mmCIF file of C-alpha atoms in Angstrom:
data_model
loop_
_atom_site.group_PDB
_atom_site.id
_atom_site.type_symbol
_atom_site.label_atom_id
_atom_site.label_comp_id
_atom_site.label_asym_id
_atom_site.label_seq_id
_atom_site.Cartn_x
_atom_site.Cartn_y
_atom_site.Cartn_z
ATOM 1 C CA UNK A 1267 19.782 8.656 -45.016
ATOM 2 C CA UNK A 1268 19.696 9.096 -41.296
ATOM 3 C CA UNK A 1269 21.179 12.091 -39.435
ATOM 4 C CA UNK A 1270 24.996 12.366 -39.426
ATOM 5 C CA UNK A 1271 26.851 12.421 -36.259
ATOM 6 C CA UNK A 1272 30.171 14.553 -36.053
ATOM 7 C CA UNK A 1273 31.113 13.342 -32.535
ATOM 8 C CA UNK A 1274 34.431 11.292 -32.457
ATOM 9 C CA UNK A 1275 33.887 7.626 -32.294
ATOM 10 C CA UNK A 1276 35.320 7.263 -28.616
ATOM 11 C CA UNK A 1277 32.928 10.057 -27.506
ATOM 12 C CA UNK A 1278 29.790 8.548 -29.011
ATOM 13 C CA UNK A 1279 30.653 5.267 -27.299
ATOM 14 C CA UNK A 1280 31.189 7.268 -24.081
ATOM 15 C CA UNK A 1281 27.809 8.842 -24.425
ATOM 16 C CA UNK A 1282 26.060 5.570 -24.927
ATOM 17 C CA UNK A 1283 27.714 3.984 -21.906
ATOM 18 C CA UNK A 1284 26.631 6.948 -19.661
ATOM 19 C CA UNK A 1285 23.173 6.494 -20.847
ATOM 20 C CA UNK A 1286 23.294 2.902 -20.189
ATOM 21 C CA UNK A 1287 24.650 3.212 -16.596
ATOM 22 C CA UNK A 1288 22.115 5.802 -15.715
ATOM 23 C CA UNK A 1289 19.237 3.589 -16.721
ATOM 24 C CA UNK A 1290 20.802 0.486 -15.073
ATOM 25 C CA UNK A 1291 21.037 2.724 -11.802
ATOM 26 C CA UNK A 1292 17.293 3.110 -12.041
ATOM 27 C CA UNK A 1293 16.906 -0.621 -12.101
ATOM 28 C CA UNK A 1294 19.617 -1.253 -9.505
ATOM 29 C CA UNK A 1295 18.714 -3.894 -6.948
ATOM 30 C CA UNK A 1296 16.175 -5.569 -9.084
ATOM 31 C CA UNK A 1297 16.506 -9.352 -9.520
ATOM 32 C CA UNK A 1298 16.761 -10.659 -13.050
ATOM 33 C CA UNK A 1299 13.408 -12.204 -12.581
ATOM 34 C CA UNK A 1300 11.822 -9.070 -11.410
ATOM 35 C CA UNK A 1301 13.202 -7.047 -14.272
ATOM 36 C CA UNK A 1302 11.693 -9.801 -16.742
ATOM 37 C CA UNK A 1303 8.386 -9.358 -14.842
ATOM 38 C CA UNK A 1304 8.567 -5.576 -15.406
ATOM 39 C CA UNK A 1305 8.954 -6.128 -19.002
ATOM 40 C CA UNK A 1306 6.286 -8.673 -19.453
ATOM 41 C CA UNK A 1307 3.585 -7.189 -17.007
ATOM 42 C CA UNK A 1308 4.306 -3.438 -16.810
ATOM 43 C CA UNK A 1309 5.996 -2.858 -20.315
ATOM 44 C CA UNK A 1310 9.004 -1.632 -18.786
ATOM 45 C CA UNK A 1311 11.841 -1.240 -21.536
ATOM 46 C CA UNK A 1312 15.290 -0.110 -19.989
ATOM 47 C CA UNK A 1313 16.187 1.121 -23.638
ATOM 48 C CA UNK A 1314 13.554 3.921 -23.314
ATOM 49 C CA UNK A 1315 13.230 4.388 -19.653
ATOM 50 C CA UNK A 1316 14.531 7.870 -19.690
ATOM 51 C CA UNK A 1317 12.252 8.978 -22.597
ATOM 52 C CA UNK A 1318 9.196 7.515 -20.725
ATOM 53 C CA UNK A 1319 10.214 9.245 -17.776
ATOM 54 C CA UNK A 1320 10.650 12.678 -19.507
ATOM 55 C CA UNK A 1321 7.330 12.584 -21.246
ATOM 56 C CA UNK A 1322 5.662 12.384 -17.957
ATOM 57 C CA UNK A 1323 7.761 15.170 -16.681
ATOM 58 C CA UNK A 1324 6.812 17.125 -19.798
ATOM 59 C CA UNK A 1325 3.105 17.112 -18.744
ATOM 60 C CA UNK A 1326 3.796 18.990 -15.545
ATOM 61 C CA UNK A 1327 3.437 22.250 -17.278
ATOM 62 C CA UNK A 1328 -0.175 21.366 -18.154
ATOM 63 C CA UNK A 1329 -1.136 21.486 -14.487
ATOM 64 C CA UNK A 1330 -0.025 24.845 -13.142
ATOM 65 C CA UNK A 1331 -2.614 24.602 -10.376
ATOM 66 C CA UNK A 1332 -0.624 21.656 -8.581
ATOM 67 C CA UNK A 1333 2.675 21.965 -6.788
ATOM 68 C CA UNK A 1334 4.826 18.948 -7.915
ATOM 69 C CA UNK A 1335 7.242 18.870 -5.017
ATOM 70 C CA UNK A 1336 9.256 16.052 -6.249
ATOM 71 C CA UNK A 1337 9.927 15.163 -10.025
ATOM 72 C CA UNK A 1338 13.231 13.343 -10.058
ATOM 73 C CA UNK A 1339 13.520 10.118 -12.286
ATOM 74 C CA UNK A 1340 13.099 7.576 -9.466
ATOM 75 C CA UNK A 1341 9.960 9.200 -8.133
ATOM 76 C CA UNK A 1342 8.329 9.408 -11.478
ATOM 77 C CA UNK A 1343 9.400 5.859 -12.395
ATOM 78 C CA UNK A 1344 7.083 4.354 -9.465
ATOM 79 C CA UNK A 1345 4.081 6.226 -11.053
ATOM 80 C CA UNK A 1346 4.974 4.532 -14.777
ATOM 81 C CA UNK A 1347 5.078 1.337 -13.044
ATOM 82 C CA UNK A 1348 1.912 1.674 -11.142
ATOM 83 C CA UNK A 1349 0.154 2.416 -14.503
ATOM 84 C CA UNK A 1350 1.904 -0.026 -16.611
ATOM 85 C CA UNK A 1351 3.967 2.822 -18.627
ATOM 86 C CA UNK A 1352 0.951 4.518 -19.852
ATOM 87 C CA UNK A 1353 2.424 7.821 -19.626
ATOM 88 C CA UNK A 1354 -0.834 9.803 -19.564
ATOM 89 C CA UNK A 1355 -2.227 7.626 -16.676
ATOM 90 C CA UNK A 1356 1.083 7.894 -15.007
ATOM 91 C CA UNK A 1357 0.936 11.505 -15.280
ATOM 92 C CA UNK A 1358 -2.775 11.555 -13.980
ATOM 93 C CA UNK A 1359 -1.776 9.575 -10.884
ATOM 94 C CA UNK A 1360 1.284 11.869 -10.263
ATOM 95 C CA UNK A 1361 -1.113 14.965 -10.446
ATOM 96 C CA UNK A 1362 -3.550 13.296 -8.150
ATOM 97 C CA UNK A 1363 -0.933 12.266 -5.619
ATOM 98 C CA UNK A 1364 0.239 15.832 -5.013
ATOM 99 C CA UNK A 1365 -3.587 17.449 -5.439
ATOM 100 C CA UNK A 1366 -4.716 14.956 -2.648
ATOM 101 C CA UNK A 1367 -1.879 16.216 -0.371
ATOM 102 C CA UNK A 1368 -2.932 19.902 -1.190
ATOM 103 C CA UNK A 1369 -6.566 19.302 -0.499
ATOM 104 C CA UNK A 1370 -5.970 17.517 2.658
ATOM 105 C CA UNK A 1371 -3.147 19.497 4.275
ATOM 106 C CA UNK A 1372 -3.941 18.556 7.966
ATOM 107 C CA UNK A 1373 -3.347 14.815 6.992
ATOM 108 C CA UNK A 1374 0.085 15.509 5.867
ATOM 109 C CA UNK A 1375 1.108 18.076 8.652
ATOM 110 C CA UNK A 1376 3.939 16.472 10.680
ATOM 111 C CA UNK A 1377 3.749 13.420 8.437
ATOM 112 C CA UNK A 1378 6.357 11.067 10.303
ATOM 113 C CA UNK A 1379 6.211 8.212 12.365
ATOM 114 C CA UNK A 1380 6.704 10.134 15.662
ATOM 115 C CA UNK A 1381 3.558 12.273 15.163
ATOM 116 C CA UNK A 1382 1.592 11.373 18.435
ATOM 117 C CA UNK A 1383 -1.542 10.223 16.185
ATOM 118 C CA UNK A 1384 0.307 8.087 13.709
ATOM 119 C CA UNK A 1385 2.615 6.841 16.575
ATOM 120 C CA UNK A 1386 -0.481 5.429 18.420
ATOM 121 C CA UNK A 1387 -1.891 3.877 15.139
ATOM 122 C CA UNK A 1388 1.158 2.269 14.422
ATOM 123 C CA UNK A 1389 1.831 0.802 17.911
ATOM 124 C CA UNK A 1390 -1.963 -0.587 17.680
ATOM 125 C CA UNK A 1391 -0.985 -2.270 14.621
ATOM 126 C CA UNK A 1392 -2.320 0.009 11.961
ATOM 127 C CA UNK A 1393 -0.886 -1.374 9.608
ATOM 128 C CA UNK A 1394 0.792 -4.754 10.315
ATOM 129 C CA UNK A 1395 3.369 -5.586 7.915
ATOM 130 C CA UNK A 1396 4.804 -9.135 7.378
ATOM 131 C CA UNK A 1397 8.717 -9.577 7.099
ATOM 132 C CA UNK A 1398 8.517 -12.219 4.352
ATOM 133 C CA UNK A 1399 6.713 -11.413 0.957
ATOM 134 C CA UNK A 1400 4.369 -13.910 -0.837
ATOM 135 C CA UNK A 1401 5.220 -16.558 -3.547
ATOM 136 C CA UNK A 1402 4.752 -13.464 -6.121
ATOM 137 C CA UNK A 1403 7.095 -11.317 -4.297
ATOM 138 C CA UNK A 1404 4.172 -9.119 -2.897
ATOM 139 C CA UNK A 1405 4.456 -7.422 0.528
ATOM 140 C CA UNK A 1406 1.440 -8.502 2.862
ATOM 141 C CA UNK A 1407 -0.237 -5.839 5.006
ATOM 142 C CA UNK A 1408 -2.492 -6.938 7.888
ATOM 143 C CA UNK A 1409 -5.323 -4.851 9.534
ATOM 144 C CA UNK A 1410 -6.941 -6.378 12.578
ATOM 145 C CA UNK A 1411 -10.033 -4.125 12.489
ATOM 146 C CA UNK A 1412 -11.216 -4.693 16.201
ATOM 147 C CA UNK A 1413 -8.102 -2.996 17.331
ATOM 148 C CA UNK A 1414 -9.576 0.310 16.453
ATOM 149 C CA UNK A 1415 -10.164 2.043 19.706
ATOM 150 C CA UNK A 1416 -12.155 4.941 18.688
ATOM 151 C CA UNK A 1417 -11.182 6.812 21.809
ATOM 152 C CA UNK A 1418 -7.602 6.421 21.087
ATOM 153 C CA UNK A 1419 -7.198 6.683 17.373
ATOM 154 C CA UNK A 1420 -9.198 8.653 14.688
ATOM 155 C CA UNK A 1421 -9.743 6.883 11.396
ATOM 156 C CA UNK A 1422 -7.645 9.752 9.877
ATOM 157 C CA UNK A 1423 -4.775 8.966 12.102
ATOM 158 C CA UNK A 1424 -4.981 5.363 10.960
ATOM 159 C CA UNK A 1425 -5.331 6.295 7.362
ATOM 160 C CA UNK A 1426 -2.041 8.681 7.860
ATOM 161 C CA UNK A 1427 -0.167 5.455 9.359
ATOM 162 C CA UNK A 1428 -1.232 3.296 6.427
ATOM 163 C CA UNK A 1429 -0.022 5.866 3.823
ATOM 164 C CA UNK A 1430 3.129 6.696 5.712
ATOM 165 C CA UNK A 1431 3.923 2.890 5.650
ATOM 166 C CA UNK A 1432 3.269 2.700 2.121
ATOM 167 C CA UNK A 1433 5.658 5.581 1.478
ATOM 168 C CA UNK A 1434 8.242 3.740 3.191
ATOM 169 C CA UNK A 1435 7.695 0.480 1.661
ATOM 170 C CA UNK A 1436 7.313 1.806 -2.072
ATOM 171 C CA UNK A 1437 10.746 3.037 -1.873
ATOM 172 C CA UNK A 1438 11.665 -0.570 -2.558
ATOM 173 C CA UNK A 1439 11.736 -0.913 -6.514
ATOM 174 C CA UNK A 1440 10.940 -4.686 -5.997
ATOM 175 C CA UNK A 1441 7.759 -3.544 -4.411
ATOM 176 C CA UNK A 1442 6.800 -0.930 -7.011
ATOM 177 C CA UNK A 1443 6.863 -3.943 -9.371
ATOM 178 C CA UNK A 1444 5.586 -7.006 -7.450
ATOM 179 C CA UNK A 1445 3.046 -4.721 -5.299
ATOM 180 C CA UNK A 1446 1.045 -5.350 -2.200
ATOM 181 C CA UNK A 1447 -1.678 -7.714 -0.722
ATOM 182 C CA UNK A 1448 -3.931 -6.483 2.304
ATOM 183 C CA UNK A 1449 -5.589 -8.872 4.573
ATOM 184 C CA UNK A 1450 -8.288 -7.404 6.924
ATOM 185 C CA UNK A 1451 -9.450 -9.371 9.914
ATOM 186 C CA UNK A 1452 -13.031 -8.369 10.886
ATOM 187 C CA UNK A 1453 -13.090 -10.568 14.059
ATOM 188 C CA UNK A 1454 -14.896 -8.786 16.821
ATOM 189 C CA UNK A 1455 -15.280 -5.700 14.998
ATOM 190 C CA UNK A 1456 -18.592 -4.222 16.385
ATOM 191 C CA UNK A 1457 -21.587 -2.659 14.654
ATOM 192 C CA UNK A 1458 -20.729 0.267 16.821
ATOM 193 C CA UNK A 1459 -17.150 0.441 15.444
ATOM 194 C CA UNK A 1460 -18.637 -0.002 11.805
ATOM 195 C CA UNK A 1461 -21.069 2.925 12.424
ATOM 196 C CA UNK A 1462 -18.165 5.294 12.504
ATOM 197 C CA UNK A 1463 -17.218 4.278 8.950
ATOM 198 C CA UNK A 1464 -19.174 7.146 7.223
ATOM 199 C CA UNK A 1465 -19.157 7.615 3.446
ATOM 200 C CA UNK A 1466 -16.945 10.743 3.716
ATOM 201 C CA UNK A 1467 -14.144 9.094 5.560
ATOM 202 C CA UNK A 1468 -14.243 5.726 3.347
ATOM 203 C CA UNK A 1469 -14.381 8.202 0.471
ATOM 204 C CA UNK A 1470 -11.057 9.969 1.623
ATOM 205 C CA UNK A 1471 -9.477 6.410 2.211
ATOM 206 C CA UNK A 1472 -10.349 5.242 -1.372
ATOM 207 C CA UNK A 1473 -9.388 8.499 -3.036
ATOM 208 C CA UNK A 1474 -5.915 8.337 -1.089
ATOM 209 C CA UNK A 1475 -5.320 4.588 -1.838
ATOM 210 C CA UNK A 1476 -6.979 3.980 -5.139
ATOM 211 C CA UNK A 1477 -6.695 7.125 -6.956
ATOM 212 C CA UNK A 1478 -3.559 8.980 -5.580
ATOM 213 C CA UNK A 1479 -0.854 6.381 -4.521
ATOM 214 C CA UNK A 1480 1.555 4.648 -6.928
ATOM 215 C CA UNK A 1481 1.124 1.196 -5.432
ATOM 216 C CA UNK A 1482 0.011 -1.990 -7.182
ATOM 217 C CA UNK A 1483 -2.437 -4.067 -5.007
ATOM 218 C CA UNK A 1484 -2.834 -7.547 -6.028
ATOM 219 C CA UNK A 1485 -5.844 -8.191 -3.688
ATOM 220 C CA UNK A 1486 -7.628 -6.978 -0.788
ATOM 221 C CA UNK A 1487 -8.908 -10.139 1.424
ATOM 222 C CA UNK A 1488 -11.670 -9.834 4.033
ATOM 223 C CA UNK A 1489 -11.859 -12.454 6.799
ATOM 224 C CA UNK A 1490 -14.380 -13.138 9.405
ATOM 225 C CA UNK A 1491 -16.462 -10.232 8.233
ATOM 226 C CA UNK A 1492 -19.908 -9.649 9.719
ATOM 227 C CA UNK A 1493 -22.906 -8.916 7.689
ATOM 228 C CA UNK A 1494 -22.797 -5.198 8.247
ATOM 229 C CA UNK A 1495 -19.134 -5.117 6.553
ATOM 230 C CA UNK A 1496 -20.938 -6.392 3.441
ATOM 231 C CA UNK A 1497 -23.490 -3.536 3.739
ATOM 232 C CA UNK A 1498 -20.477 -1.247 3.554
ATOM 233 C CA UNK A 1499 -19.889 -2.163 0.306
ATOM 234 C CA UNK A 1500 -23.194 -0.173 -0.937
ATOM 235 C CA UNK A 1501 -21.749 2.795 0.754
ATOM 236 C CA UNK A 1502 -18.366 2.734 -1.062
ATOM 237 C CA UNK A 1503 -19.485 1.331 -4.438
ATOM 238 C CA UNK A 1504 -20.031 4.751 -5.965
ATOM 239 C CA UNK A 1505 -16.548 5.785 -5.146
ATOM 240 C CA UNK A 1506 -14.963 2.694 -6.996
ATOM 241 C CA UNK A 1507 -13.691 2.214 -10.517
ATOM 242 C CA UNK A 1508 -14.927 -0.670 -12.340
ATOM 243 C CA UNK A 1509 -11.469 -2.522 -12.469
ATOM 244 C CA UNK A 1510 -11.256 -1.759 -8.883
ATOM 245 C CA UNK A 1511 -14.185 -3.849 -7.838
ATOM 246 C CA UNK A 1512 -12.234 -6.911 -8.917
ATOM 247 C CA UNK A 1513 -9.879 -7.387 -6.318
ATOM 248 C CA UNK A 1514 -11.273 -7.682 -2.763
ATOM 249 C CA UNK A 1515 -12.393 -11.277 -1.664
ATOM 250 C CA UNK A 1516 -14.673 -11.784 1.021
ATOM 251 C CA UNK A 1517 -13.652 -15.236 2.683
ATOM 252 C CA UNK A 1518 -15.787 -15.226 5.759
ATOM 253 C CA UNK A 1519 -14.197 -17.962 7.878
ATOM 254 C CA UNK A 1520 -13.301 -19.923 4.730
ATOM 255 C CA UNK A 1521 -9.686 -19.923 5.347
ATOM 256 C CA UNK A 1522 -9.159 -22.480 2.567
ATOM 257 C CA UNK A 1523 -10.138 -20.068 -0.047
ATOM 258 C CA UNK A 1524 -7.604 -17.487 1.221
ATOM 259 C CA UNK A 1525 -4.972 -20.192 1.197
ATOM 260 C CA UNK A 1526 -5.701 -20.916 -2.546
ATOM 261 C CA UNK A 1527 -4.644 -17.318 -3.233
ATOM 262 C CA UNK A 1528 -1.960 -16.760 -0.438
ATOM 263 C CA UNK A 1529 0.082 -19.912 0.450
ATOM 264 C CA UNK A 1530 -0.158 -20.671 4.250
ATOM 265 C CA UNK A 1531 3.797 -20.676 4.732
ATOM 266 C CA UNK A 1532 3.456 -16.901 4.281
ATOM 267 C CA UNK A 1533 0.762 -16.289 6.864
ATOM 268 C CA UNK A 1534 0.737 -15.985 10.492
ATOM 269 C CA UNK A 1535 -1.367 -18.577 12.547
ATOM 270 C CA UNK A 1536 -4.311 -16.028 12.878
ATOM 271 C CA UNK A 1537 -5.118 -16.631 9.292
ATOM 272 C CA UNK A 1538 -4.412 -20.385 9.488
ATOM 273 C CA UNK A 1539 -0.742 -20.191 8.383
ATOM 274 C CA UNK A 1540 2.318 -21.865 9.574
ATOM 275 C CA UNK A 1541 4.075 -18.710 10.858
ATOM 276 C CA UNK A 1542 4.006 -17.506 14.613
ATOM 277 C CA UNK A 1543 1.256 -15.076 15.581
ATOM 278 C CA UNK A 1544 1.846 -11.541 14.316
ATOM 279 C CA UNK A 1545 3.442 -9.318 16.792
ATOM 280 C CA UNK A 1546 1.662 -6.033 16.616
ATOM 281 C CA UNK A 1547 4.858 -3.925 17.651
ATOM 282 C CA UNK A 1548 7.065 -5.022 14.919
ATOM 283 C CA UNK A 1549 6.291 -2.619 12.230
ATOM 284 C CA UNK A 1550 6.087 0.240 14.719
ATOM 285 C CA UNK A 1551 9.528 -0.547 16.116
ATOM 286 C CA UNK A 1552 10.813 -0.511 12.515
ATOM 287 C CA UNK A 1553 9.639 2.961 11.909
ATOM 288 C CA UNK A 1554 10.085 4.466 15.316
ATOM 289 C CA UNK A 1555 13.353 2.961 16.193
ATOM 290 C CA UNK A 1556 14.490 4.257 19.728
ATOM 291 C CA UNK A 1557 11.275 6.298 19.945
ATOM 292 C CA UNK A 1558 9.104 3.151 20.102
ATOM 293 C CA UNK A 1559 7.553 2.769 23.584
ATOM 294 C CA UNK A 1560 4.355 0.978 24.505
ATOM 295 C CA UNK A 1561 2.605 -0.320 27.595
ATOM 296 C CA UNK A 1562 2.128 -3.709 26.291
ATOM 297 C CA UNK A 1563 4.836 -6.472 26.017
ATOM 298 C CA UNK A 1564 5.593 -7.645 22.581
ATOM 299 C CA UNK A 1565 7.917 -10.291 21.310
ATOM 300 C CA UNK A 1566 10.661 -8.769 19.128
ATOM 301 C CA UNK A 1567 10.823 -9.720 15.397
ATOM 302 C CA UNK A 1568 13.565 -8.219 13.584
ATOM 303 C CA UNK A 1569 13.113 -6.252 10.410
ATOM 304 C CA UNK A 1570 15.617 -4.434 8.269
ATOM 305 C CA UNK A 1571 15.681 -0.867 9.395
ATOM 306 C CA UNK A 1572 14.159 1.519 6.829
ATOM 307 C CA UNK A 1573 14.848 5.358 6.731
ATOM 308 C CA UNK A 1574 11.771 7.536 6.803
ATOM 309 C CA UNK A 1575 12.171 11.153 5.421
ATOM 310 C CA UNK A 1576 10.478 13.692 7.412
ATOM 311 C CA UNK A 1577 8.565 16.922 7.092
ATOM 312 C CA UNK A 1578 7.950 18.700 10.215
ATOM 313 C CA UNK A 1579 5.212 20.926 11.924
ATOM 314 C CA UNK A 1580 2.859 20.420 14.761
ATOM 315 C CA UNK A 1581 -0.466 18.743 14.513
ATOM 316 C CA UNK A 1582 -3.242 18.950 17.490
ATOM 317 C CA UNK A 1583 -4.277 15.538 18.542
ATOM 318 C CA UNK A 1584 -7.717 15.105 20.217
ATOM 319 C CA UNK A 1585 -6.977 11.696 21.526
ATOM 320 C CA UNK A 1586 -5.373 10.510 24.608
ATOM 321 C CA UNK A 1587 -3.227 7.307 24.826
ATOM 322 C CA UNK A 1588 -4.830 4.398 26.873
ATOM 323 C CA UNK A 1589 -4.125 0.662 26.880
ATOM 324 C CA UNK A 1590 -5.444 -1.397 23.951
ATOM 325 C CA UNK A 1591 -6.338 -4.888 23.491
ATOM 326 C CA UNK A 1592 -4.897 -6.905 20.472
ATOM 327 C CA UNK A 1593 -7.460 -8.400 18.140
ATOM 328 C CA UNK A 1594 -7.350 -12.226 17.654
ATOM 329 C CA UNK A 1595 -9.115 -14.105 14.645
ATOM 330 C CA UNK A 1596 -12.170 -16.122 15.719
ATOM 331 C CA UNK A 1597 -10.914 -18.853 13.857
ATOM 332 C CA UNK A 1598 -8.341 -20.931 15.497
ATOM 333 C CA UNK A 1599 -4.873 -21.281 14.041
ATOM 334 C CA UNK A 1600 -4.745 -24.064 11.525
ATOM 335 C CA UNK A 1601 -8.525 -24.461 11.380
ATOM 336 C CA UNK A 1602 -9.972 -24.448 8.019
ATOM 337 C CA UNK A 1603 -13.600 -24.666 6.847
ATOM 338 C CA UNK A 1604 -13.538 -26.472 3.424
ATOM 339 C CA UNK A 1605 -15.510 -24.602 0.680
ATOM 340 C CA UNK A 1606 -18.918 -25.966 -0.556
ATOM 341 C CA UNK A 1607 -20.129 -25.262 -4.161
ATOM 342 C CA UNK A 1608 -22.978 -23.233 -2.469
ATOM 343 C CA UNK A 1609 -20.567 -20.940 -0.778
ATOM 344 C CA UNK A 1610 -18.721 -19.664 -3.752
ATOM 345 C CA UNK A 1611 -20.601 -16.349 -3.678
ATOM 346 C CA UNK A 1612 -18.960 -15.539 -0.431
ATOM 347 C CA UNK A 1613 -15.330 -15.615 -1.826
ATOM 348 C CA UNK A 1614 -16.211 -13.733 -4.911
ATOM 349 C CA UNK A 1615 -14.135 -10.406 -5.578
ATOM 350 C CA UNK A 1616 -16.387 -7.405 -4.820
ATOM 351 C CA UNK A 1617 -14.002 -4.347 -4.603
ATOM 352 C CA UNK A 1618 -10.384 -3.340 -4.316
ATOM 353 C CA UNK A 1619 -7.588 -0.804 -4.306
ATOM 354 C CA UNK A 1620 -5.330 -0.393 -7.142
#
């Protein structure tokens, strides 16, 4: 015989309705299709959502060395989704999220869009963010590697701009479930630029994205990469998890293989898509609003405004602004190189961030 409740019937119904409303609030804004996707792919069960979250929260006491600065339900939920509701894995990710910030305090000083270093990186297109999602509901991020003017932007500031952008985007519960796609165009990226990608800064990026952030990356796609970018793989391989190596695809100039994974109607013309060329200032305008200013002329593309929560302090910058030149793909818009069987090795997944 089960436990006996002495609550009046109307009070028991009220309690159940209250719990149901609370859990519905955590899934507010999700489409029925996304809720079903979360159930099937991520093991998300609204009936036990509160228990799952509380189990993760209860583990915090085991890491007194880490300052868990945010532990509300909505925040913990994104870590559960990123780890398919395995509570121990979700807590490990949560702990690594805050530990990464403790170990790299300078990166997160003045961690907001109008910080001088982050602002320059955003204006230079690090990262680009497409307005529309792909056919799986994933947000597409773009990096035009040749835009890295090393006298203007440090690699750390570019990484900070990417992490800040992800912080803004991950507030959307749809993206917590559907995830992200990253496309990197290596056109005109010089050997001199590549030589600045040292093992230590690559390790910093991998730790920040692979091990310490609650995002699902469905794929990382390299386009027009030179031979020395292939060589970089040998540098970062020791820092990658086995499962991580499955989701970066090296396409070279074979846009046909890219389109097999991301349909052309979701891509700008730089990647052989049907959309107009990407406007590098769009995402910067979204985050900076009235604070946006640039010496270059951009064609405005409207995005929904997104609120960025700020923490304030000052961070000294060592770079001074100067005009930058926008990168263009060496492959003309709409030009596809059809894949031969002998070229399959060029499009095999080598590594990824997840």
